[in-house]
């Protein structure tokens, strides 16, 4: 599997369409035939998430294994799929972003797309920049906390 990397600045046109940046488009050859799926993102700051259709289907496969009679499972499925919308590029390579999702994420005109391994986050430019301004000078301790130390004895070799 090829992972998605990169950060791209975009603008919405007056009809809420976004041109898929050429550098990103090259990493997503299946978009022309399969399309994409956009939905609400998770986390403290509101944003949107774009999945390739195949990645979205993998997420739905995971959710389909949940017991649909458990209330928490139903909530997870409902919250995760709420607002999911398929996107298909037009002849010019633009996708129409749903207004209700743009309103949810507070996205107005300037957008930052940031690739996170197998999905693309869609941020209002100012919200994204504010969040990234909070990045610590040294995020090594956070990496250690999240990833843990997998080396014997806790020392780098």
Short mmCIF file of C-alpha atoms in Angstrom, two decimals:
data_model
loop_
_atom_site.label_atom_id
_atom_site.label_comp_id
_atom_site.label_asym_id
_atom_site.label_seq_id
_atom_site.Cartn_x
_atom_site.Cartn_y
_atom_site.Cartn_z
CA UNK A 1 0.00 0.00 0.00
CA UNK A 2 1.19 3.50 -0.81
CA UNK A 3 0.67 6.01 1.96
CA UNK A 4 -0.56 9.56 1.44
CA UNK A 5 1.80 12.38 2.40
CA UNK A 6 1.87 16.10 1.86
CA UNK A 7 0.07 19.31 2.64
CA UNK A 8 -1.77 21.38 0.04
CA UNK A 9 -3.35 24.84 0.05
CA UNK A 10 -6.61 25.18 -1.89
CA UNK A 11 -9.42 27.65 -2.42
CA UNK A 12 -13.09 27.00 -2.87
CA UNK A 13 -14.74 28.57 -5.89
CA UNK A 14 -18.08 30.41 -5.45
CA UNK A 15 -19.99 27.13 -5.97
CA UNK A 16 -18.07 25.35 -3.15
CA UNK A 17 -15.97 23.33 -5.58
CA UNK A 18 -12.38 22.45 -4.83
CA UNK A 19 -9.75 21.63 -7.41
CA UNK A 20 -7.88 18.49 -6.41
CA UNK A 21 -4.22 19.57 -6.40
CA UNK A 22 -2.18 17.87 -9.12
CA UNK A 23 0.42 16.63 -6.63
CA UNK A 24 -2.32 14.89 -4.66
CA UNK A 25 -4.15 13.69 -7.75
CA UNK A 26 -1.02 11.75 -8.81
CA UNK A 27 -1.19 9.83 -5.52
CA UNK A 28 -4.84 8.95 -6.09
CA UNK A 29 -5.09 7.36 -9.53
CA UNK A 30 -8.29 5.50 -8.63
CA UNK A 31 -10.19 8.74 -7.93
CA UNK A 32 -11.25 9.14 -11.56
CA UNK A 33 -13.00 5.76 -11.59
CA UNK A 34 -13.95 5.17 -7.93
CA UNK A 35 -14.41 8.65 -6.52
CA UNK A 36 -13.91 9.77 -2.93
CA UNK A 37 -15.97 9.97 0.25
CA UNK A 38 -15.98 13.03 2.52
CA UNK A 39 -17.24 13.13 6.08
CA UNK A 40 -16.85 14.82 9.44
CA UNK A 41 -13.51 14.40 11.15
CA UNK A 42 -13.00 13.41 14.77
CA UNK A 43 -11.13 15.36 17.39
CA UNK A 44 -11.38 18.55 19.40
CA UNK A 45 -11.12 20.81 16.36
CA UNK A 46 -13.76 20.56 13.64
CA UNK A 47 -12.55 19.48 10.22
CA UNK A 48 -13.51 17.12 7.40
CA UNK A 49 -11.93 13.89 6.22
CA UNK A 50 -11.68 12.53 2.69
CA UNK A 51 -11.20 8.82 2.08
CA UNK A 52 -10.62 7.01 -1.18
CA UNK A 53 -13.62 4.81 -1.91
CA UNK A 54 -11.58 1.68 -1.13
CA UNK A 55 -10.44 3.08 2.26
CA UNK A 56 -14.02 4.09 3.07
CA UNK A 57 -15.22 0.59 2.24
CA UNK A 58 -12.58 -0.84 4.62
CA UNK A 59 -13.92 1.40 7.39
CA UNK A 60 -17.48 0.25 6.66
CA UNK A 61 -16.32 -3.38 6.67
CA UNK A 62 -14.95 -2.83 10.19
CA UNK A 63 -18.21 -1.25 11.32
CA UNK A 64 -20.32 -3.96 9.72
CA UNK A 65 -18.79 -6.47 12.16
CA UNK A 66 -20.23 -4.64 15.16
CA UNK A 67 -23.31 -6.00 16.89
CA UNK A 68 -26.07 -3.78 15.53
CA UNK A 69 -28.22 -4.42 18.62
CA UNK A 70 -25.73 -2.82 21.04
CA UNK A 71 -26.61 0.83 21.66
CA UNK A 72 -22.97 2.03 21.76
CA UNK A 73 -22.27 0.23 18.49
CA UNK A 74 -25.27 1.88 16.86
CA UNK A 75 -24.05 5.27 18.07
CA UNK A 76 -20.56 4.69 16.66
CA UNK A 77 -21.96 3.64 13.29
CA UNK A 78 -24.40 6.55 13.25
CA UNK A 79 -21.81 9.17 14.22
CA UNK A 80 -19.16 7.82 11.87
CA UNK A 81 -21.40 7.65 8.81
CA UNK A 82 -23.42 10.81 9.51
CA UNK A 83 -23.03 13.17 6.59
CA UNK A 84 -20.82 10.89 4.50
CA UNK A 85 -21.01 12.02 0.90
CA UNK A 86 -19.50 10.55 -2.23
CA UNK A 87 -17.45 12.95 -4.34
CA UNK A 88 -16.81 12.55 -8.04
CA UNK A 89 -14.41 14.85 -9.86
CA UNK A 90 -15.90 16.77 -12.77
CA UNK A 91 -14.17 17.10 -16.16
CA UNK A 92 -11.98 19.90 -14.78
CA UNK A 93 -10.86 17.82 -11.75
CA UNK A 94 -13.00 19.69 -9.22
CA UNK A 95 -15.14 18.15 -6.48
CA UNK A 96 -18.24 19.79 -5.02
CA UNK A 97 -17.98 19.93 -1.23
CA UNK A 98 -21.36 19.74 0.54
CA UNK A 99 -22.35 23.04 2.13
CA UNK A 100 -23.61 21.39 5.34
CA UNK A 101 -20.19 19.78 5.88
CA UNK A 102 -18.37 23.04 5.12
CA UNK A 103 -20.59 24.80 7.68
CA UNK A 104 -19.94 22.04 10.24
CA UNK A 105 -16.15 22.50 9.89
CA UNK A 106 -16.29 26.30 9.67
CA UNK A 107 -14.64 26.19 6.24
CA UNK A 108 -15.11 29.37 4.27
CA UNK A 109 -12.76 29.78 1.31
CA UNK A 110 -9.13 28.98 2.09
CA UNK A 111 -8.47 25.30 2.76
CA UNK A 112 -5.54 23.21 3.88
CA UNK A 113 -5.51 19.56 2.82
CA UNK A 114 -3.19 17.46 4.92
CA UNK A 115 -2.51 13.80 4.19
CA UNK A 116 -2.60 11.41 7.13
CA UNK A 117 -1.35 8.03 5.92
CA UNK A 118 -4.62 6.73 4.39
CA UNK A 119 -6.93 9.74 4.50
CA UNK A 120 -6.93 13.46 3.78
CA UNK A 121 -7.98 16.00 6.38
CA UNK A 122 -9.73 19.14 5.13
CA UNK A 123 -9.27 22.19 7.34
CA UNK A 124 -10.26 25.81 7.28
CA UNK A 125 -6.88 27.46 6.77
CA UNK A 126 -7.01 29.66 9.88
CA UNK A 127 -8.16 26.79 12.15
CA UNK A 128 -5.37 24.55 10.85
CA UNK A 129 -2.71 27.23 11.28
CA UNK A 130 -3.88 27.98 14.84
CA UNK A 131 -3.71 24.28 15.69
CA UNK A 132 -0.25 23.86 14.17
CA UNK A 133 1.00 26.94 16.05
CA UNK A 134 0.46 24.85 19.20
CA UNK A 135 3.11 22.35 18.05
CA UNK A 136 5.76 21.99 20.77
CA UNK A 137 9.40 22.79 19.99
CA UNK A 138 10.23 19.17 20.79
CA UNK A 139 7.51 16.64 20.15
CA UNK A 140 9.81 13.69 20.92
CA UNK A 141 8.13 13.08 24.30
CA UNK A 142 4.73 12.92 22.58
CA UNK A 143 6.09 10.44 20.04
CA UNK A 144 7.46 8.36 22.92
CA UNK A 145 4.11 8.47 24.71
CA UNK A 146 2.09 7.51 21.64
CA UNK A 147 4.41 5.00 20.04
CA UNK A 148 6.07 3.67 23.18
CA UNK A 149 9.60 2.40 23.24
CA UNK A 150 9.89 -0.86 21.35
CA UNK A 151 13.64 -1.24 21.83
CA UNK A 152 14.99 -3.53 24.55
CA UNK A 153 16.12 -1.66 27.63
CA UNK A 154 14.52 1.57 26.49
CA UNK A 155 17.65 2.82 24.70
CA UNK A 156 18.21 3.61 21.06
CA UNK A 157 20.63 1.26 19.38
#
